[in-house]
Amino acid sequence: MQSDKIRAMLLVLVLVFVSALTHHYVFTQKGILSAGDWVHFYAEAGTTLANYSVYIKSQNFGEAMSLPNNWPFYLVASNLMQAGFSFDFFTRVFFLIPIVLFTPIFSFLAFKRISGNLYAAFFATLIYCFNTFFLKLQLDWLTYASIWWIFALLVYLVVSYSQTKRLVYLPIISLISAIGIVYELRIMLVVFAFFGIYLVFRLFAKNFRDFFLISCAFALGVLMHSFWLLPIFFGNMYSDVITYASSSIFPSFFNIVDVLLLRSYQWSGGYVFEPFIKQQVDTLLFIVPFVAMLGLYSRPKYTKFDKSILKPLLVSLVIFAFLAKQANIPGTQTYKFLFENVPLFSLFRESSKFIIIVAFCISVFGGIGAAFIKSKLTTKHRYLAGFFTLLFTFLMLLNSVHYIDSSVGDMTKGVSIPSEYIVLKNYLVKDNEFSRVLWYPFRPRFAYYSQEKPAVLISSVQNHIARNDLFNNKNRFNRFLDYSSIKYIVVPSSIQKEYKYAPDDTRIEIEGYKYYGSKDKYLSSINRNTGLKNVPVNDSDLSFFKNEDYFPNIYTSKTPLSLDYNLQNPDYIKYKMLTPYLYEIPIDELGDNDHIHFSDAYSSNWNMLAMEKDNEPQINDKQLKLTSDKHIKNKAGLNTYIVDSKWIEQVKATFKNPAIYIFYAPQSYLRIGSYISALLILITLLALFVLLSLGFFKRQNTHPDITSLEGEHK
Amino acid sequence: MEYIALILLPLLILLMLLVVFMSSHFSVLRRYLKYLLVFIFLLACILLFLEFNLAFILNLLLAGICLFGFILALSLERIYIYTLSGAALALSVVLNLFEKAALSELCAVMFYLILTIAIVKDIINEQA
């Protein structure tokens, strides 16, 4: 048995070494590891990320945070950036290194627990870690890729608990689930669906204790996210957030071949090509379903398969493979039906999120299939079995060959920030006054934005106010820019310096305007609509326009705001942004019948209230709220408060030293939610500590062999 | 294709009825027709899943055939089910080699469907 443990450790070491070697760029590349959908933040935007807020000021005209589950990560990133580390350092430490090192370790442990066979676990880990779908995820969708180690660890913990009944696994399940939700909410919903199937089978097996305790462990992990669940469900934020979920389905890119081969449809010849264009399937990739089928066939005779997880794996393989191929055959209408009728299914506008479960199931059976071949060969000739092990390892690693030479994409190659974007960033950082930057027609990766300089996308302008209404009238467009505090317009460089490689190793340059048309079209559109002049930035191709007539974030007028005529006698009153969700206006600044305009996107959640003036105002204190009928959406789609003298008098009569505040109401739930989250995390950690201590003392008094983390298969 | 489906369907139903009535008298016939019926099941599944624009009643019949074929397929020996799925996968590989992506996908669908039968059979066996 001891030799088995040594062999297991050696196999894990081999897997980790191979993973580190193929992903050496994570440790060695000097450039910034950023590509595709993966964001980049400048250190100067560090404070923006640390806001204890469910409101994002730095995007467009301000919006409810669509995925507040990521907030703990933003906090960590912000603290690191303020301590002098870059966002790239954060990306490597919290995303890439765990993906590279933890995925092989935890998946090996999980597969070993399930199959009870060392080599089956080894082969399964190779399939799980080096399939092209997972490799593609690591090129830009790092949050999804992170769930691959979280999921494997959760399976290990759940199966370990059901085998050993040691309670110590339960608090760890809660904590890991909570961490998983921080990484990626939607994929964790899929993971929970898998464990839902598992729990149903526990119920069928009449194992009520397992069902109850494991359910509670997962529920506790979810409740640890009360800090954002409360604002969303009780703070009138749900309707804002759900609007981010797509109302229509994406085209189906993954078919049953891609799903069963665990293949990225963009993948061919070891390279990732243009998104949304299907590539020819590499024949070698068919090895995966073949060994999986063999594993399914040989499993009953060959392995000590864990009974508790077998049926959930079999059922999940069928169900999730069916979902992952979206609207492709078979059953073309099912996905659409589920998307339109099942609650929360609309979060899955495309089906790739289900592939993680298919990958896990196929890896389990694929590992068993490969180990079955190896065992058959061992009975004939030992060297032949060794050769097979090497060959299988080589064939699986073949997928990552262009990770080794760093030619598969910018994430592996590292990029440097174009100098003009650094010049622009320095310029914007120096401008302390609040104003917005309109990026037209798109915002490139290295565009600077912060809560003082929010980046507005032209698409958000179009959502905000009718495009035709705005773009066909120079005066209206100019007024819109002024009223919504847009001071700068930037047209990005014409070449978005990104490259892709063809199979013959020729480099293809991808032009930034490929999908938008020529740059001149946008420059002439700005000239025509605004009359602003282009200010050159560092002799570069980046075009920069300055609108000096912009209004601040909060201003007042005697008349309603309209795009049809100029605002009469606007007053730039004094105000203070205490946090992005709380603004203070001295009461003396307001006259009679003032229209107070707040240039963030209209939301009924933006309340105006009066309170005692304080250095650190508490919203829970006594307050006087302006009625909702006095809060209107103005013609620019922004907030306007109509404050009459009666209310001002009432405020002055109620408070000794009053001030007016504009407050984003769901924020108040964040504090209560955070207390609940903190309390639950503390209780869980305490429970873990107590259970570990009890286990330790128990082991001292009994046999030391039971202490093994690996445990014996029962 | 719709016409083929329309002609094929009544034939399939007739064949099934024939098998059901005659199988009790001819055990040898029953043994071989069982395999034939599994193929019919697969064909019916594909017709159903490809969603030909058939009348509701025909779709219902197709679904019935699928169910019947599925139950029958479960009685096949395990090794034959896996051999069938292996054959479908092999066919998918070959068609992919010849760059017949659509046909390769169709074979992969067959592989998936047969594997589903195998999995259901395994679950039933485990339950027993």
PDB file of C-alpha atoms in Angstrom, chain A residues 265-424:
ATOM      1  CA  TYR A 265     -14.655  24.330 -32.546  1.00  0.00           C
ATOM      2  CA  GLN A 266     -12.083  27.036 -33.379  1.00  0.00           C
ATOM      3  CA  TRP A 267      -9.229  24.563 -32.922  1.00  0.00           C
ATOM      4  CA  SER A 268      -7.290  22.983 -35.752  1.00  0.00           C
ATOM      5  CA  GLY A 269      -3.715  21.813 -36.130  1.00  0.00           C
ATOM      6  CA  GLY A 270      -2.901  22.926 -32.582  1.00  0.00           C
ATOM      7  CA  TYR A 271      -3.976  26.519 -33.239  1.00  0.00           C
ATOM      8  CA  VAL A 272      -6.973  28.575 -32.296  1.00  0.00           C
ATOM      9  CA  PHE A 273      -8.505  30.395 -35.195  1.00  0.00           C
ATOM     10  CA  GLU A 274     -11.004  33.138 -35.748  1.00  0.00           C
ATOM     11  CA  PRO A 275     -13.946  32.827 -33.322  1.00  0.00           C
ATOM     12  CA  PHE A 276     -17.330  31.750 -34.705  1.00  0.00           C
ATOM     13  CA  ILE A 277     -15.797  29.849 -37.650  1.00  0.00           C
ATOM     14  CA  LYS A 278     -15.805  26.077 -37.373  1.00  0.00           C
ATOM     15  CA  GLN A 279     -12.574  24.283 -38.198  1.00  0.00           C
ATOM     16  CA  GLN A 280     -11.874  20.797 -39.529  1.00  0.00           C
ATOM     17  CA  VAL A 281     -11.730  18.208 -36.726  1.00  0.00           C
ATOM     18  CA  ASP A 282      -8.266  16.734 -36.083  1.00  0.00           C
ATOM     19  CA  THR A 283      -8.582  12.948 -36.358  1.00  0.00           C
ATOM     20  CA  LEU A 284      -6.410  12.351 -33.311  1.00  0.00           C
ATOM     21  CA  LEU A 285      -9.023  13.974 -31.100  1.00  0.00           C
ATOM     22  CA  PHE A 286     -11.342  10.980 -31.679  1.00  0.00           C
ATOM     23  CA  ILE A 287      -9.151   9.037 -29.250  1.00  0.00           C
ATOM     24  CA  VAL A 288     -11.041  10.620 -26.351  1.00  0.00           C
ATOM     25  CA  PRO A 289     -14.561   9.283 -27.097  1.00  0.00           C
ATOM     26  CA  PHE A 290     -13.048   5.959 -28.144  1.00  0.00           C
ATOM     27  CA  VAL A 291     -11.301   5.344 -24.819  1.00  0.00           C
ATOM     28  CA  ALA A 292     -14.340   6.726 -22.974  1.00  0.00           C
ATOM     29  CA  MET A 293     -16.543   4.144 -24.696  1.00  0.00           C
ATOM     30  CA  LEU A 294     -14.039   1.438 -23.835  1.00  0.00           C
ATOM     31  CA  GLY A 295     -14.019   2.676 -20.248  1.00  0.00           C
ATOM     32  CA  LEU A 296     -17.789   2.511 -20.065  1.00  0.00           C
ATOM     33  CA  TYR A 297     -17.669  -1.047 -21.359  1.00  0.00           C
ATOM     34  CA  SER A 298     -14.781  -2.342 -19.236  1.00  0.00           C
ATOM     35  CA  ARG A 299     -15.653  -0.535 -15.987  1.00  0.00           C
ATOM     36  CA  PRO A 300     -17.740  -3.279 -14.252  1.00  0.00           C
ATOM     37  CA  LYS A 301     -15.072  -5.930 -14.627  1.00  0.00           C
ATOM     38  CA  TYR A 302     -12.054  -3.798 -14.301  1.00  0.00           C
ATOM     39  CA  THR A 303     -12.245  -1.185 -11.537  1.00  0.00           C
ATOM     40  CA  LYS A 304     -13.413  -0.698  -7.974  1.00  0.00           C
ATOM     41  CA  PHE A 305     -15.645   2.119  -9.138  1.00  0.00           C
ATOM     42  CA  ASP A 306     -17.252   4.215  -6.392  1.00  0.00           C
ATOM     43  CA  LYS A 307     -20.908   3.209  -6.362  1.00  0.00           C
ATOM     44  CA  SER A 308     -22.187   6.513  -5.013  1.00  0.00           C
ATOM     45  CA  ILE A 309     -21.019   8.570  -8.008  1.00  0.00           C
ATOM     46  CA  LEU A 310     -21.348   6.070 -10.859  1.00  0.00           C
ATOM     47  CA  LYS A 311     -24.974   6.722 -11.716  1.00  0.00           C
ATOM     48  CA  PRO A 312     -24.729  10.526 -11.402  1.00  0.00           C
ATOM     49  CA  LEU A 313     -21.754  10.415 -13.784  1.00  0.00           C
ATOM     50  CA  LEU A 314     -23.585   8.241 -16.308  1.00  0.00           C
ATOM     51  CA  VAL A 315     -26.750  10.336 -16.219  1.00  0.00           C
ATOM     52  CA  SER A 316     -24.803  13.623 -16.312  1.00  0.00           C
ATOM     53  CA  LEU A 317     -22.800  12.479 -19.328  1.00  0.00           C
ATOM     54  CA  VAL A 318     -25.996  11.921 -21.312  1.00  0.00           C
ATOM     55  CA  ILE A 319     -27.829  15.038 -20.129  1.00  0.00           C
ATOM     56  CA  PHE A 320     -25.013  17.585 -20.265  1.00  0.00           C
ATOM     57  CA  ALA A 321     -23.705  16.318 -23.627  1.00  0.00           C
ATOM     58  CA  PHE A 322     -27.227  16.822 -24.943  1.00  0.00           C
ATOM     59  CA  LEU A 323     -27.360  20.381 -23.591  1.00  0.00           C
ATOM     60  CA  ALA A 324     -23.820  21.266 -24.655  1.00  0.00           C
ATOM     61  CA  LYS A 325     -24.545  20.737 -28.350  1.00  0.00           C
ATOM     62  CA  GLN A 326     -27.222  23.428 -28.050  1.00  0.00           C
ATOM     63  CA  ALA A 327     -29.545  23.552 -31.081  1.00  0.00           C
ATOM     64  CA  ASN A 328     -27.571  21.079 -33.190  1.00  0.00           C
ATOM     65  CA  ILE A 329     -28.909  17.558 -33.776  1.00  0.00           C
ATOM     66  CA  PRO A 330     -30.319  15.627 -31.960  1.00  0.00           C
ATOM     67  CA  GLY A 331     -33.290  17.489 -30.480  1.00  0.00           C
ATOM     68  CA  THR A 332     -32.820  20.871 -32.095  1.00  0.00           C
ATOM     69  CA  GLN A 333     -35.657  22.709 -30.328  1.00  0.00           C
ATOM     70  CA  THR A 334     -35.014  21.553 -26.773  1.00  0.00           C
ATOM     71  CA  TYR A 335     -32.399  24.166 -25.871  1.00  0.00           C
ATOM     72  CA  LYS A 336     -34.595  27.001 -27.094  1.00  0.00           C
ATOM     73  CA  PHE A 337     -37.503  25.644 -25.084  1.00  0.00           C
ATOM     74  CA  LEU A 338     -35.390  25.433 -21.925  1.00  0.00           C
ATOM     75  CA  PHE A 339     -33.948  28.913 -22.559  1.00  0.00           C
ATOM     76  CA  GLU A 340     -37.405  30.412 -22.791  1.00  0.00           C
ATOM     77  CA  ASN A 341     -39.115  28.461 -20.014  1.00  0.00           C
ATOM     78  CA  VAL A 342     -36.696  27.339 -17.324  1.00  0.00           C
ATOM     79  CA  PRO A 343     -35.779  29.976 -14.713  1.00  0.00           C
ATOM     80  CA  LEU A 344     -32.095  31.031 -14.820  1.00  0.00           C
ATOM     81  CA  PHE A 345     -31.528  29.062 -18.045  1.00  0.00           C
ATOM     82  CA  SER A 346     -31.427  32.416 -19.856  1.00  0.00           C
ATOM     83  CA  LEU A 347     -28.000  32.902 -18.249  1.00  0.00           C
ATOM     84  CA  PHE A 348     -26.769  30.282 -20.725  1.00  0.00           C
ATOM     85  CA  ARG A 349     -27.188  32.007 -24.057  1.00  0.00           C
ATOM     86  CA  GLU A 350     -24.633  29.584 -25.512  1.00  0.00           C
ATOM     87  CA  SER A 351     -23.976  26.066 -24.395  1.00  0.00           C
ATOM     88  CA  SER A 352     -20.220  25.820 -23.853  1.00  0.00           C
ATOM     89  CA  LYS A 353     -20.728  26.231 -20.098  1.00  0.00           C
ATOM     90  CA  PHE A 354     -22.109  22.700 -19.861  1.00  0.00           C
ATOM     91  CA  ILE A 355     -18.980  21.115 -21.334  1.00  0.00           C
ATOM     92  CA  ILE A 356     -17.136  21.098 -17.985  1.00  0.00           C
ATOM     93  CA  ILE A 357     -19.417  18.307 -16.733  1.00  0.00           C
ATOM     94  CA  VAL A 358     -19.140  16.334 -19.994  1.00  0.00           C
ATOM     95  CA  ALA A 359     -15.352  16.711 -19.810  1.00  0.00           C
ATOM     96  CA  PHE A 360     -15.261  15.367 -16.278  1.00  0.00           C
ATOM     97  CA  CYS A 361     -17.481  12.364 -17.072  1.00  0.00           C
ATOM     98  CA  ILE A 362     -15.651  11.537 -20.298  1.00  0.00           C
ATOM     99  CA  SER A 363     -12.295  11.887 -18.531  1.00  0.00           C
ATOM    100  CA  VAL A 364     -13.355   9.413 -15.820  1.00  0.00           C
ATOM    101  CA  PHE A 365     -14.409   6.783 -18.353  1.00  0.00           C
ATOM    102  CA  GLY A 366     -11.635   7.662 -20.788  1.00  0.00           C
ATOM    103  CA  GLY A 367      -9.102   7.127 -18.023  1.00  0.00           C
ATOM    104  CA  ILE A 368     -10.588   3.743 -17.221  1.00  0.00           C
ATOM    105  CA  GLY A 369     -10.602   2.823 -20.918  1.00  0.00           C
ATOM    106  CA  ALA A 370      -6.938   3.733 -21.345  1.00  0.00           C
ATOM    107  CA  ALA A 371      -6.004   1.913 -18.130  1.00  0.00           C
ATOM    108  CA  PHE A 372      -7.929  -1.110 -19.402  1.00  0.00           C
ATOM    109  CA  ILE A 373      -5.832  -1.184 -22.589  1.00  0.00           C
ATOM    110  CA  LYS A 374      -2.682  -0.795 -20.489  1.00  0.00           C
ATOM    111  CA  SER A 375      -3.668  -3.687 -18.215  1.00  0.00           C
ATOM    112  CA  LYS A 376      -4.403  -5.918 -21.211  1.00  0.00           C
ATOM    113  CA  LEU A 377      -1.010  -5.078 -22.665  1.00  0.00           C
ATOM    114  CA  THR A 378       0.694  -5.672 -19.297  1.00  0.00           C
ATOM    115  CA  THR A 379      -0.511  -9.262 -19.299  1.00  0.00           C
ATOM    116  CA  LYS A 380       1.146  -9.738 -22.693  1.00  0.00           C
ATOM    117  CA  HIS A 381       4.289  -7.655 -22.372  1.00  0.00           C
ATOM    118  CA  ARG A 382       5.237  -5.157 -19.699  1.00  0.00           C
ATOM    119  CA  TYR A 383       7.268  -2.939 -22.030  1.00  0.00           C
ATOM    120  CA  LEU A 384       4.367  -2.709 -24.410  1.00  0.00           C
ATOM    121  CA  ALA A 385       2.220  -1.336 -21.564  1.00  0.00           C
ATOM    122  CA  GLY A 386       4.920   1.213 -20.753  1.00  0.00           C
ATOM    123  CA  PHE A 387       5.085   2.218 -24.392  1.00  0.00           C
ATOM    124  CA  PHE A 388       1.297   2.631 -24.454  1.00  0.00           C
ATOM    125  CA  THR A 389       1.429   4.884 -21.363  1.00  0.00           C
ATOM    126  CA  LEU A 390       4.055   7.069 -23.006  1.00  0.00           C
ATOM    127  CA  LEU A 391       2.196   7.124 -26.316  1.00  0.00           C
ATOM    128  CA  PHE A 392      -1.125   8.081 -24.711  1.00  0.00           C
ATOM    129  CA  THR A 393       0.581  10.810 -22.671  1.00  0.00           C
ATOM    130  CA  PHE A 394       2.315  12.102 -25.785  1.00  0.00           C
ATOM    131  CA  LEU A 395      -0.904  12.152 -27.821  1.00  0.00           C
ATOM    132  CA  MET A 396      -2.765  14.057 -25.110  1.00  0.00           C
ATOM    133  CA  LEU A 397       0.068  16.539 -24.697  1.00  0.00           C
ATOM    134  CA  LEU A 398       0.216  17.069 -28.440  1.00  0.00           C
ATOM    135  CA  ASN A 399      -2.717  19.465 -28.074  1.00  0.00           C
ATOM    136  CA  SER A 400      -0.623  21.816 -25.984  1.00  0.00           C
ATOM    137  CA  VAL A 401       2.397  21.856 -28.271  1.00  0.00           C
ATOM    138  CA  HIS A 402       1.808  25.468 -29.304  1.00  0.00           C
ATOM    139  CA  TYR A 403       1.524  26.457 -25.671  1.00  0.00           C
ATOM    140  CA  ILE A 404       5.136  25.359 -25.294  1.00  0.00           C
ATOM    141  CA  ASP A 405       6.354  27.508 -28.192  1.00  0.00           C
ATOM    142  CA  SER A 406       3.970  30.327 -27.087  1.00  0.00           C
ATOM    143  CA  SER A 407       2.513  30.744 -30.537  1.00  0.00           C
ATOM    144  CA  VAL A 408      -1.113  29.908 -29.786  1.00  0.00           C
ATOM    145  CA  GLY A 409      -2.071  33.453 -28.809  1.00  0.00           C
ATOM    146  CA  ASP A 410      -1.297  36.586 -26.859  1.00  0.00           C
ATOM    147  CA  MET A 411      -2.137  34.973 -23.525  1.00  0.00           C
ATOM    148  CA  THR A 412       0.853  32.662 -23.947  1.00  0.00           C
ATOM    149  CA  LYS A 413       3.078  35.181 -25.705  1.00  0.00           C
ATOM    150  CA  GLY A 414       2.586  38.236 -23.517  1.00  0.00           C
ATOM    151  CA  VAL A 415       1.898  41.685 -24.899  1.00  0.00           C
ATOM    152  CA  SER A 416       3.134  45.179 -24.180  1.00  0.00           C
ATOM    153  CA  ILE A 417       0.883  48.217 -23.898  1.00  0.00           C
ATOM    154  CA  PRO A 418       1.077  50.447 -26.993  1.00  0.00           C
ATOM    155  CA  SER A 419       2.787  53.716 -26.010  1.00  0.00           C
ATOM    156  CA  GLU A 420      -0.089  55.934 -27.189  1.00  0.00           C
ATOM    157  CA  TYR A 421      -2.439  54.284 -24.689  1.00  0.00           C
ATOM    158  CA  ILE A 422       0.012  54.959 -21.866  1.00  0.00           C
ATOM    159  CA  VAL A 423       0.279  58.620 -22.958  1.00  0.00           C
ATOM    160  CA  LEU A 424      -3.505  58.858 -23.057  1.00  0.00           C
TER     161      LEU A 424
END
